[in-house]
Amino acid sequence: ILDLTVNGAYPAGKEALEKLEGSGHYKITLIESEGREPIILRLAPEDAFSPALLSIEQDRLNAVYSTVPRSLSMVAFEPADFYLGHALTFDVEAIEEIELLLPQFAFKAERKRDGVWRLYQASAGQPADADMIGQLLHLLRNMTVENYVQDAHSISSTESPMSVKLSSSKGSIFLKIVKDSSGEYQGSSENHPFWYRLNPAEVKRLEEFVPGTLVDRHLLAFDPRSVEKVVVQRGGDEYVLIKKGTAWSWEKPQKKKAGSGMAWKLVFGLHDLQYQQQDAEKRETEKVQNSCGIENPDIVIQLEFNTEPEAEMLMQETENGNELIVFTSRLPGCYRVEKALVDHFLPDSAVFD
């Protein structure tokens, strides 16, 4: 608007103004501040008459000017042009509930008062991986609108639509996604008055967030900084690691100073350990209550903290020797992990050679 130029006052201004108002012109109203008269611009399309005319109304003074033809293209925006950007606008940290409906599955995730996310899919809630939930929310917030669909009635699909509902204390926002007959993804949301085309790569990425990827598979949830003691029993040997202040030391099998790298490798190894699958053969209630049926564990790990109750983990090798059946005092159920993952961070006699 600031770049509009005129060639001079148009003769017979009153007659020209009447002609301008009778044409299919653009009208732009600029409001500077309260108490001031608005500035009203009217620009006639080039095909109405030549040269193109610009009417300016300010402080009750009307004037009509001739202007260059390109002036029309400078201000000829469609309403949809002002909505291009992101499909959804929201604060990631404020979201408390996610409902996702895709053709193959549906699930809901809720953030509890303690800040922990739980995942629901036709069953009781499971702990959800906060990092994966964060990735999902950032993907939704950054989904881009590529262009608008002029005729929404032309959108047809043989597939079930996808939908997203995000809720916070301020209310809910919705996103509906349809794959049309040409294979393009079209979206509709409350903050856009038009249907729009979405980036197909972003929609495909959304479909990758199956419930299994969102479940928190960590076997022990704890703050690594709160660990004060770690006990590992394995193969008849016992390793005891304690922390005093910021220094780590071994108490067993012999007393010696522990390198911080080795100590934190053990602590974070336990903190980051995730199961590959739930052990289907050991889900019976009586076995779960009896530590998954692990009577003679190959590995026993105990953790003591300064701010939370103790935690224990029992592990038993499977017949093939490549996996471990795991039971923990903090996660109901029996799980399988790769033995190599555990061997990587557990101490052995080589530490004391």
XYZ file of C-alpha atoms in Angstrom:
353
model
C 0.000 0.000 0.000
C 2.843 2.373 0.867
C 4.353 1.791 -2.577
C 1.280 2.917 -4.524
C 2.084 5.827 -6.843
C -0.111 8.244 -8.763
C 0.329 10.167 -11.989
C -1.674 13.157 -10.876
C -5.209 14.285 -10.143
C -7.777 12.879 -12.541
C -9.891 15.442 -14.357
C -13.614 15.495 -13.707
C -12.970 13.978 -10.297
C -16.612 13.775 -9.188
C -17.680 11.949 -12.330
C -14.651 9.664 -12.082
C -15.417 8.910 -8.445
C -18.964 7.893 -9.300
C -17.602 5.658 -12.050
C -15.073 4.216 -9.592
C -17.740 3.390 -7.015
C -19.839 1.700 -9.660
C -17.071 -0.644 -10.756
C -15.883 -3.845 -9.152
C -13.147 -2.063 -7.230
C -10.959 -2.866 -4.275
C -11.593 -0.986 -1.062
C -8.899 -0.710 1.589
C -9.516 0.936 4.957
C -6.528 1.971 7.060
C -7.140 2.717 10.745
C -4.215 4.434 12.463
C -5.457 5.070 15.990
C -8.564 5.923 17.952
C -10.010 9.349 17.360
C -8.559 9.727 13.864
C -10.493 9.519 10.659
C -9.736 6.313 8.721
C -8.037 6.477 5.346
C -10.084 4.808 2.652
C -8.538 3.775 -0.656
C -10.538 2.558 -3.634
C -8.747 1.074 -6.621
C -10.591 0.305 -9.845
C -9.716 -2.838 -11.843
C -7.883 -2.138 -15.066
C -10.655 -3.572 -17.195
C -13.202 -1.111 -15.794
C -11.679 1.850 -17.575
C -8.277 3.145 -18.509
C -6.194 4.523 -16.934
C -6.713 2.814 -13.603
C -8.096 5.138 -10.950
C -7.322 5.464 -7.275
C -9.670 7.257 -4.890
C -8.314 8.513 -1.571
C -10.603 9.668 1.226
C -8.905 11.234 4.235
C -10.142 13.859 6.659
C -13.290 14.210 4.586
C -11.319 15.285 1.517
C -12.016 13.216 -1.562
C -9.620 13.064 -4.464
C -9.315 10.864 -7.496
C -6.012 10.081 -9.183
C -4.857 8.198 -12.182
C -2.337 5.480 -11.384
C -0.205 2.913 -13.138
C -1.843 -0.403 -14.140
C 0.467 -2.434 -11.914
C -1.084 -0.791 -8.860
C -3.907 -3.294 -9.030
C -1.581 -6.300 -8.741
C 0.155 -4.652 -5.795
C -2.956 -4.812 -3.627
C -5.000 -7.540 -5.330
C -4.811 -10.048 -2.480
C -7.288 -12.842 -1.979
C -8.583 -13.403 1.579
C -6.858 -16.768 1.689
C -3.475 -15.109 1.165
C -3.541 -13.835 4.724
C -4.040 -17.305 6.215
C -1.108 -19.132 4.624
C 1.336 -20.434 7.219
C 0.720 -23.156 9.782
C -2.373 -25.339 9.935
C -2.569 -25.058 13.737
C -1.466 -22.368 16.157
C -0.975 -23.348 19.803
C 1.426 -23.352 22.737
C 3.073 -26.785 22.987
C 3.583 -26.445 26.746
C -0.106 -25.666 27.337
C -1.517 -28.822 25.706
C -2.965 -31.286 28.225
C -4.707 -33.808 25.973
C -4.168 -35.197 22.467
C -6.686 -37.245 20.496
C -5.445 -38.688 17.212
C -7.635 -40.630 14.785
C -5.878 -42.252 11.827
C -7.212 -44.863 9.362
C -5.500 -47.774 11.132
C -5.769 -46.774 14.790
C -6.836 -44.171 17.308
C -5.464 -43.148 20.684
C -5.592 -40.461 23.339
C -2.770 -39.090 25.475
C -3.292 -37.104 28.665
C -0.871 -35.124 30.770
C -1.526 -35.641 34.470
C -1.025 -33.129 37.255
C 2.456 -34.470 37.939
C 3.391 -33.659 34.336
C 3.584 -37.321 33.273
C 1.862 -38.250 30.015
C -0.262 -41.393 29.839
C -1.403 -43.126 26.675
C -4.865 -44.677 26.234
C -5.877 -47.074 23.465
C -8.867 -49.256 24.303
C -7.188 -50.115 27.615
C -5.944 -48.691 30.863
C -3.437 -45.899 30.557
C 0.221 -46.646 29.918
C 3.115 -44.292 30.615
C 3.866 -42.290 27.488
C 7.296 -41.225 26.277
C 7.438 -37.477 26.928
C 10.074 -36.936 24.231
C 7.942 -38.636 21.586
C 4.856 -36.689 22.707
C 6.895 -33.519 22.342
C 7.962 -34.523 18.815
C 4.322 -35.175 17.888
C 3.195 -31.774 19.196
C 5.994 -29.933 17.428
C 5.140 -31.724 14.176
C 1.501 -30.638 14.493
C 2.439 -27.062 15.344
C 4.784 -26.818 12.359
C 2.515 -28.416 9.720
C 2.500 -25.989 6.821
C -0.315 -24.841 4.565
C 0.940 -24.985 0.984
C -2.031 -23.413 -0.787
C -5.788 -23.158 -0.591
C -8.429 -25.244 -2.336
C -10.757 -22.980 -4.254
C -13.633 -25.466 -4.468
C -14.067 -27.417 -1.236
C -16.934 -29.384 -2.805
C -14.459 -30.979 -5.195
C -12.716 -32.798 -2.340
C -13.654 -36.471 -2.372
C -11.978 -39.429 -0.740
C -12.412 -43.175 -0.513
C -10.376 -43.311 2.717
C -11.517 -42.453 6.220
C -10.486 -38.933 7.257
C -7.809 -38.325 9.840
C -8.418 -35.974 12.731
C -6.508 -34.350 15.555
C -7.929 -32.733 18.670
C -5.684 -30.787 21.035
C -7.034 -29.575 24.362
C -5.746 -27.162 26.980
C -7.261 -25.210 29.845
C -8.350 -22.593 27.305
C -10.317 -25.013 25.118
C -9.782 -27.320 22.142
C -8.612 -26.960 18.553
C -9.262 -29.420 15.712
C -7.575 -30.471 12.496
C -9.236 -32.667 9.859
C -7.168 -34.260 7.073
C -8.593 -35.889 3.943
C -6.660 -37.689 1.221
C -8.464 -36.751 -1.981
C -8.905 -38.813 -5.148
C -5.708 -37.365 -6.648
C -3.637 -38.472 -3.656
C -3.209 -34.964 -2.226
C -3.771 -34.266 1.473
C -6.316 -31.551 2.218
C -6.768 -30.034 5.657
C -9.354 -28.001 7.508
C -9.022 -26.367 10.916
C -10.843 -23.762 12.960
C -8.323 -20.968 12.465
C -8.605 -21.253 8.656
C -11.859 -20.476 6.838
C -10.722 -22.474 3.790
C -9.664 -26.003 2.937
C -5.960 -26.129 2.186
C -3.326 -28.480 0.813
C -0.868 -29.956 3.322
C 2.709 -31.066 2.835
C 2.451 -34.833 2.127
C 5.777 -35.589 3.863
C 4.467 -34.032 7.090
C 1.247 -36.041 6.950
C 3.225 -39.239 6.363
C 5.360 -38.363 9.373
C 2.182 -37.985 11.432
C 1.118 -41.507 10.457
C 4.365 -42.846 11.906
C 3.279 -41.940 15.416
C 1.605 -45.279 16.066
C 0.780 -45.927 19.733
C 3.709 -48.316 20.075
C 6.173 -45.507 19.352
C 4.605 -43.286 22.017
C 4.683 -45.762 24.892
C 7.375 -45.052 27.455
C 9.528 -48.196 27.335
C 11.921 -47.174 30.088
C 12.156 -49.904 32.711
C 13.076 -47.545 35.540
C 11.998 -43.924 35.814
C 14.247 -41.943 38.138
C 16.364 -38.815 38.408
C 20.006 -39.823 37.823
C 21.185 -37.009 40.081
C 19.351 -38.523 43.044
C 21.175 -41.877 42.912
C 23.308 -42.543 46.002
C 24.015 -46.264 45.737
C 23.988 -48.977 43.072
C 24.310 -52.686 43.855
C 24.854 -55.204 41.046
C 24.894 -58.954 41.699
C 25.976 -61.072 38.751
C 27.603 -64.479 38.341
C 28.370 -64.796 42.047
C 30.055 -61.357 42.124
C 28.733 -58.258 43.859
C 29.579 -54.708 42.851
C 28.619 -51.826 45.150
C 28.977 -48.232 43.956
C 28.238 -45.297 46.273
C 28.240 -41.526 45.888
C 29.337 -39.098 48.588
C 28.842 -35.508 47.584
C 29.937 -35.498 43.968
C 32.539 -38.261 44.261
C 31.928 -41.915 43.388
C 33.687 -44.908 44.954
C 33.511 -48.699 44.918
C 32.718 -50.495 48.181
C 32.757 -53.996 46.681
C 34.400 -56.172 45.538
C 37.135 -53.878 46.857
C 37.314 -50.325 48.050
C 38.703 -47.914 45.492
C 37.902 -44.603 43.906
C 35.527 -44.882 40.936
C 36.041 -42.846 37.817
C 33.091 -40.523 37.208
C 32.857 -41.734 33.603
C 32.384 -45.380 34.657
C 29.954 -44.420 37.444
C 27.716 -42.268 35.263
C 27.847 -44.855 32.471
C 26.243 -47.348 34.869
C 23.671 -44.876 36.237
C 22.605 -43.535 32.852
C 22.691 -47.017 31.350
C 20.033 -48.057 33.861
C 18.130 -44.799 33.407
C 18.007 -45.133 29.599
C 17.375 -48.890 29.436
C 14.216 -49.654 27.436
C 12.475 -52.930 26.763
C 12.005 -54.252 23.237
C 8.740 -56.062 23.944
C 6.512 -57.240 26.723
C 7.090 -60.920 27.441
C 3.921 -62.641 26.188
C 4.715 -65.927 27.904
C 4.862 -64.412 31.372
C 1.826 -62.173 31.621
C -0.181 -64.461 33.913
C -1.100 -62.690 37.138
C 0.386 -65.307 39.442
C 3.707 -65.193 37.635
C 3.800 -61.414 37.609
C 3.210 -61.406 41.361
C 6.022 -63.912 41.703
C 8.553 -61.691 39.905
C 7.694 -63.061 36.447
C 8.589 -66.534 37.612
C 12.256 -65.563 37.994
C 13.382 -67.801 40.852
C 17.161 -67.694 40.294
C 17.955 -64.390 38.576
C 21.190 -64.102 36.670
C 21.398 -60.392 37.463
C 20.016 -58.405 40.407
C 20.280 -54.607 40.465
C 19.296 -52.389 43.384
C 19.215 -48.593 43.423
C 19.027 -46.276 46.426
C 18.141 -42.602 46.138
C 18.174 -39.526 48.324
C 14.705 -38.375 47.290
C 12.694 -41.482 46.395
C 12.124 -45.121 47.414
C 14.527 -47.894 46.473
C 14.156 -49.700 43.144
C 15.022 -53.273 42.193
C 15.455 -55.071 38.890
C 15.649 -58.847 38.362
C 16.969 -60.328 35.112
C 17.112 -63.878 33.768
C 18.666 -65.038 30.500
C 16.444 -66.664 27.894
C 17.279 -70.034 26.409
C 18.992 -68.528 23.372
C 21.191 -66.378 25.615
C 20.576 -63.218 23.558
C 17.802 -61.725 25.665
C 16.935 -61.104 29.285
C 13.538 -61.455 30.959
C 13.231 -58.419 33.226
C 11.057 -57.649 36.222
C 11.249 -54.292 38.013
C 9.678 -53.067 41.208
C 8.336 -49.967 39.431
C 6.802 -51.246 36.191
C 4.125 -53.986 36.373
C 4.640 -56.795 33.892
C 7.495 -58.835 32.431
C 9.694 -57.514 29.635
C 12.468 -58.554 27.275
C 15.658 -56.611 26.589
C 18.724 -57.388 24.522
C 21.440 -58.826 26.734
C 24.127 -56.919 24.819
C 22.554 -53.597 25.875
C 22.897 -54.522 29.539
C 26.395 -55.973 29.149
C 27.503 -52.657 27.698
C 27.123 -50.675 30.941
C 27.255 -53.248 33.769
C 30.577 -53.506 35.651
C 32.693 -56.646 35.532
C 35.959 -57.876 37.031
C 37.965 -55.994 34.383
C 37.187 -52.765 36.243
C 39.426 -53.920 39.107
C 42.284 -55.484 37.092
